[in-house]
Amino acid sequence: MRFYLTTPIYYVNSTPHIGHAYTTAIGDMLVRYHQQRGEETFFLTGVDEHATKVWRVAQEQGLEPQEYADRIAVPWREVPKRINANIDFFIRTSDEGHKAFVREFLQRIYDNGDVYEDVYAGLYCVGCEAFKTEEELTPDGLCPDHLVAPEWIEEKNYFFRLSAYQEKLLAIYDERPEFVRPDFRYNEARSFIAGGLRDFSISRAGQPWGIPLPWDESQVAYVWADALVNYISALTYARPGEDLRDTFWPAAHHLLAKDILRFHCVYWPAMLLSAGYELPQDLFVHGYLLLDERKISKSLGNIVEPLELIDIYGSDAVRYWMARAISFGQDGSASVDGIQERYDNELANDLGNLLSRTTAMVARYRDGATRRVDVEPALDLDALGADVSARLERYDVTGALDAIWVGVRALNQYVTVEAPWQLAKDEANAARLDAVLYNLVDGLTGLAVALAPFLPDAAPRILAAVGQGDDLSWERIRNGVAADAAGIAAAEPLFPRIELPATAGT
Ligand code: ME8
């Protein structure tokens, strides 16, 4: 079993923001889950450099585009680290390996007879890096996403015969109802194809920044014809001396947001068919995480850059908030105030206190030891593991975390109902107390394994605190998995109180 996950490669015309970290963080949750299932995984992210807008920013700053890209790549490379995303490779489209592969890939399309020369005259939105038809614009003639007037471009370009792939794409969509998820995005992509496809230009004559076409070096590849190819090119040089295409193509799963649906769900599959490659397994198109800027300044006065939330709350808390604050797949508006509430109420209180109480009671009443006993469990972990897994298989990241949290709350409820501190008062209840403490350790073990994709920092700490080693294999989410343990001590707070920066709350 193999699982290859990609994020979009982000434009480097400015610095990263929390929306980019969002896709990367959720991608990491999925990859970690598949690793816990024992699958061979590969996780790719990176940056898209050959855009007209990147070239223009470099010009404004008086830098050569490559020099500009080298400088700005530094903060972009930090994004996966900051959000604790365990990537396998960070691609830059200016990598020599990528450039060589794109030329080879486009040559295959050319050799297949799918490229022709024509004059293009039309409106181009540099923000989207895409041509626009009049119907796609607002009544004032602006790009609806960027609210700027597109530019008139007229140049001789090479065109890709996308129209020739309409029937083939429709047949694939009909055969593979899960090719694009969620369903409403599948329908959106399918109706776009069914509505008729226009050939698109795959080259640029008016700009020198890009990958020269192999059959005509006076033109560079259109940024999308260059960028999409990263999903395969990376596999050819990410590990020197290895060609990972054999292992990970077509085991690919592409994550992206709705802004770039057409490029991924229509253009890319057609380009792959033309170049003779198999199509990826599936594409998941998520919504936008929108932040209420006013709320940013309300409670966290000096946080101007939401990515700084990671410095304050830690990567686990930000990941948790991202997965839970809006339903993955849908658009949603989240407030950064919400992160403080979730940190206090859910991470520190629900989960952190559960661990503190459990370990403190085991230390106090049983000298740090628990023994496996065969009793009615506090939680049905087998069912929980199956439910969370089924949800993650269909990218329901929010539903998976919600289901785990129902378990966390149920275990807290179990403590309240069983009241171990009462049981401890009477030696006659010793067996019951043993059973309750075992159930708590066992429940925390299963929950920690299930939480590991979301809280990769805290989950192993939970396992260690309840004396259950460091094995995060998914099959450990089952009742009776906890082994006899000794030396359990009252755990340090899992999510300590956060001291907000001095100006916060003003
Ligand atoms: O489109 N909420 O790059 P890009 C959720 N280079 N996701 C968000 C987001 C938000 N508010 N803001 C950004 C490009 N994203 C091309 C891609 S791929 C071959 C080339 C994420 O920098 C989301 O994944 O505009 C979205 O699709 C992507 O960033 C767009 O990044």
Short mmCIF file of N, CA and C in Angstrom, two decimals, residues 357-412:
data_model
loop_
_atom_site.label_atom_id
_atom_site.label_comp_id
_atom_site.label_asym_id
_atom_site.label_seq_id
_atom_site.Cartn_x
_atom_site.Cartn_y
_atom_site.Cartn_z
N ARG A 357 -5.04 13.98 35.55
CA ARG A 357 -5.80 13.30 36.60
C ARG A 357 -5.49 11.81 36.61
N THR A 358 -5.48 11.22 35.42
CA THR A 358 -5.24 9.78 35.35
C THR A 358 -3.88 9.42 35.94
N THR A 359 -2.86 10.12 35.47
CA THR A 359 -1.51 9.75 35.93
C THR A 359 -1.35 10.06 37.42
N ALA A 360 -1.95 11.15 37.88
CA ALA A 360 -1.83 11.50 39.31
C ALA A 360 -2.51 10.43 40.16
N MET A 361 -3.64 9.93 39.69
CA MET A 361 -4.35 8.91 40.48
C MET A 361 -3.60 7.58 40.48
N VAL A 362 -3.03 7.23 39.32
CA VAL A 362 -2.26 5.98 39.27
C VAL A 362 -1.05 6.10 40.20
N ALA A 363 -0.42 7.27 40.18
CA ALA A 363 0.76 7.47 41.04
C ALA A 363 0.35 7.40 42.52
N ARG A 364 -0.75 8.02 42.82
CA ARG A 364 -1.13 8.14 44.22
C ARG A 364 -1.74 6.86 44.80
N TYR A 365 -2.66 6.29 44.05
CA TYR A 365 -3.38 5.13 44.61
C TYR A 365 -2.71 3.80 44.34
N ARG A 366 -1.87 3.73 43.29
CA ARG A 366 -1.29 2.44 42.92
C ARG A 366 0.22 2.51 42.74
N ASP A 367 0.80 3.54 43.34
CA ASP A 367 2.25 3.66 43.31
C ASP A 367 2.81 3.64 41.88
N GLY A 368 2.03 4.18 40.95
CA GLY A 368 2.51 4.30 39.56
C GLY A 368 2.33 3.06 38.71
N ALA A 369 1.62 2.06 39.21
CA ALA A 369 1.49 0.82 38.42
C ALA A 369 0.04 0.56 38.02
N THR A 370 -0.13 0.06 36.78
CA THR A 370 -1.47 -0.43 36.41
C THR A 370 -1.30 -1.84 35.86
N ARG A 371 -2.32 -2.64 36.08
CA ARG A 371 -2.29 -4.01 35.59
C ARG A 371 -3.46 -4.22 34.67
N ARG A 372 -3.18 -5.01 33.66
CA ARG A 372 -4.23 -5.30 32.69
C ARG A 372 -5.32 -6.13 33.36
N VAL A 373 -6.56 -5.71 33.22
CA VAL A 373 -7.67 -6.48 33.76
C VAL A 373 -8.74 -6.61 32.68
N ASP A 374 -9.45 -7.68 32.76
CA ASP A 374 -10.44 -7.95 31.73
C ASP A 374 -11.80 -7.48 32.24
N VAL A 375 -12.13 -6.25 31.91
CA VAL A 375 -13.42 -5.71 32.38
C VAL A 375 -14.10 -4.95 31.25
N GLU A 376 -15.31 -4.59 31.51
CA GLU A 376 -16.06 -3.76 30.56
C GLU A 376 -15.27 -2.47 30.32
N PRO A 377 -14.92 -2.15 29.07
CA PRO A 377 -14.10 -0.95 28.84
C PRO A 377 -14.89 0.34 29.02
N ALA A 378 -14.15 1.43 29.21
CA ALA A 378 -14.80 2.73 29.35
C ALA A 378 -15.27 3.25 27.99
N LEU A 379 -14.55 2.89 26.97
CA LEU A 379 -14.85 3.38 25.61
C LEU A 379 -14.79 2.21 24.67
N ASP A 380 -15.58 2.24 23.59
CA ASP A 380 -15.43 1.21 22.57
C ASP A 380 -14.37 1.68 21.58
N LEU A 381 -13.12 1.34 21.91
CA LEU A 381 -12.01 1.84 21.08
C LEU A 381 -11.98 1.18 19.71
N ASP A 382 -12.40 -0.06 19.64
CA ASP A 382 -12.40 -0.74 18.34
C ASP A 382 -13.30 0.02 17.36
N ALA A 383 -14.48 0.40 17.85
CA ALA A 383 -15.42 1.13 16.98
C ALA A 383 -14.86 2.52 16.66
N LEU A 384 -14.24 3.13 17.66
CA LEU A 384 -13.69 4.47 17.43
C LEU A 384 -12.60 4.44 16.36
N GLY A 385 -11.70 3.45 16.47
CA GLY A 385 -10.61 3.33 15.49
C GLY A 385 -11.17 3.15 14.08
N ALA A 386 -12.20 2.31 13.95
CA ALA A 386 -12.78 2.03 12.63
C ALA A 386 -13.48 3.28 12.09
N ASP A 387 -14.16 3.99 12.96
CA ASP A 387 -14.89 5.20 12.54
C ASP A 387 -13.91 6.29 12.09
N VAL A 388 -12.89 6.53 12.90
CA VAL A 388 -11.93 7.59 12.56
C VAL A 388 -11.21 7.23 11.27
N SER A 389 -10.86 5.98 11.14
CA SER A 389 -10.15 5.55 9.95
C SER A 389 -11.03 5.72 8.70
N ALA A 390 -12.29 5.31 8.78
CA ALA A 390 -13.19 5.45 7.62
C ALA A 390 -13.31 6.93 7.24
N ARG A 391 -13.35 7.79 8.23
CA ARG A 391 -13.47 9.22 7.93
C ARG A 391 -12.19 9.75 7.28
N LEU A 392 -11.05 9.35 7.80
CA LEU A 392 -9.80 9.86 7.21
C LEU A 392 -9.60 9.33 5.80
N GLU A 393 -10.07 8.12 5.54
CA GLU A 393 -9.95 7.57 4.18
C GLU A 393 -10.72 8.43 3.19
N ARG A 394 -11.81 9.06 3.66
CA ARG A 394 -12.55 9.91 2.72
C ARG A 394 -12.29 11.39 3.00
N TYR A 395 -11.16 11.70 3.59
CA TYR A 395 -10.68 13.07 3.81
C TYR A 395 -11.54 13.87 4.78
N ASP A 396 -12.35 13.17 5.59
CA ASP A 396 -13.19 13.90 6.54
C ASP A 396 -12.37 14.15 7.81
N VAL A 397 -11.43 15.06 7.67
CA VAL A 397 -10.48 15.32 8.75
C VAL A 397 -11.20 15.91 9.97
N THR A 398 -12.13 16.81 9.71
CA THR A 398 -12.86 17.43 10.83
C THR A 398 -13.74 16.40 11.54
N GLY A 399 -14.43 15.57 10.75
CA GLY A 399 -15.29 14.55 11.35
C GLY A 399 -14.47 13.56 12.17
N ALA A 400 -13.28 13.23 11.69
CA ALA A 400 -12.43 12.28 12.41
C ALA A 400 -12.04 12.86 13.77
N LEU A 401 -11.64 14.12 13.77
CA LEU A 401 -11.22 14.73 15.03
C LEU A 401 -12.41 14.91 15.97
N ASP A 402 -13.56 15.24 15.42
CA ASP A 402 -14.77 15.35 16.25
C ASP A 402 -15.06 14.02 16.93
N ALA A 403 -14.95 12.92 16.15
CA ALA A 403 -15.25 11.59 16.71
C ALA A 403 -14.26 11.25 17.84
N ILE A 404 -13.01 11.62 17.66
CA ILE A 404 -12.03 11.34 18.73
C ILE A 404 -12.39 12.16 19.96
N TRP A 405 -12.83 13.38 19.71
CA TRP A 405 -13.14 14.25 20.87
C TRP A 405 -14.35 13.76 21.65
N VAL A 406 -15.28 13.13 20.96
CA VAL A 406 -16.40 12.51 21.67
C VAL A 406 -15.82 11.48 22.65
N GLY A 407 -14.81 10.75 22.20
CA GLY A 407 -14.15 9.76 23.06
C GLY A 407 -13.44 10.41 24.24
N VAL A 408 -12.75 11.53 23.98
CA VAL A 408 -12.04 12.24 25.07
C VAL A 408 -13.06 12.67 26.13
N ARG A 409 -14.18 13.20 25.68
CA ARG A 409 -15.18 13.69 26.63
C ARG A 409 -15.83 12.52 27.37
N ALA A 410 -16.04 11.42 26.65
CA ALA A 410 -16.65 10.25 27.29
C ALA A 410 -15.72 9.71 28.39
N LEU A 411 -14.42 9.77 28.15
CA LEU A 411 -13.48 9.28 29.17
C LEU A 411 -13.47 10.21 30.39
N ASN A 412 -13.61 11.48 30.14
CA ASN A 412 -13.74 12.42 31.28
C ASN A 412 -15.00 12.13 32.07
#
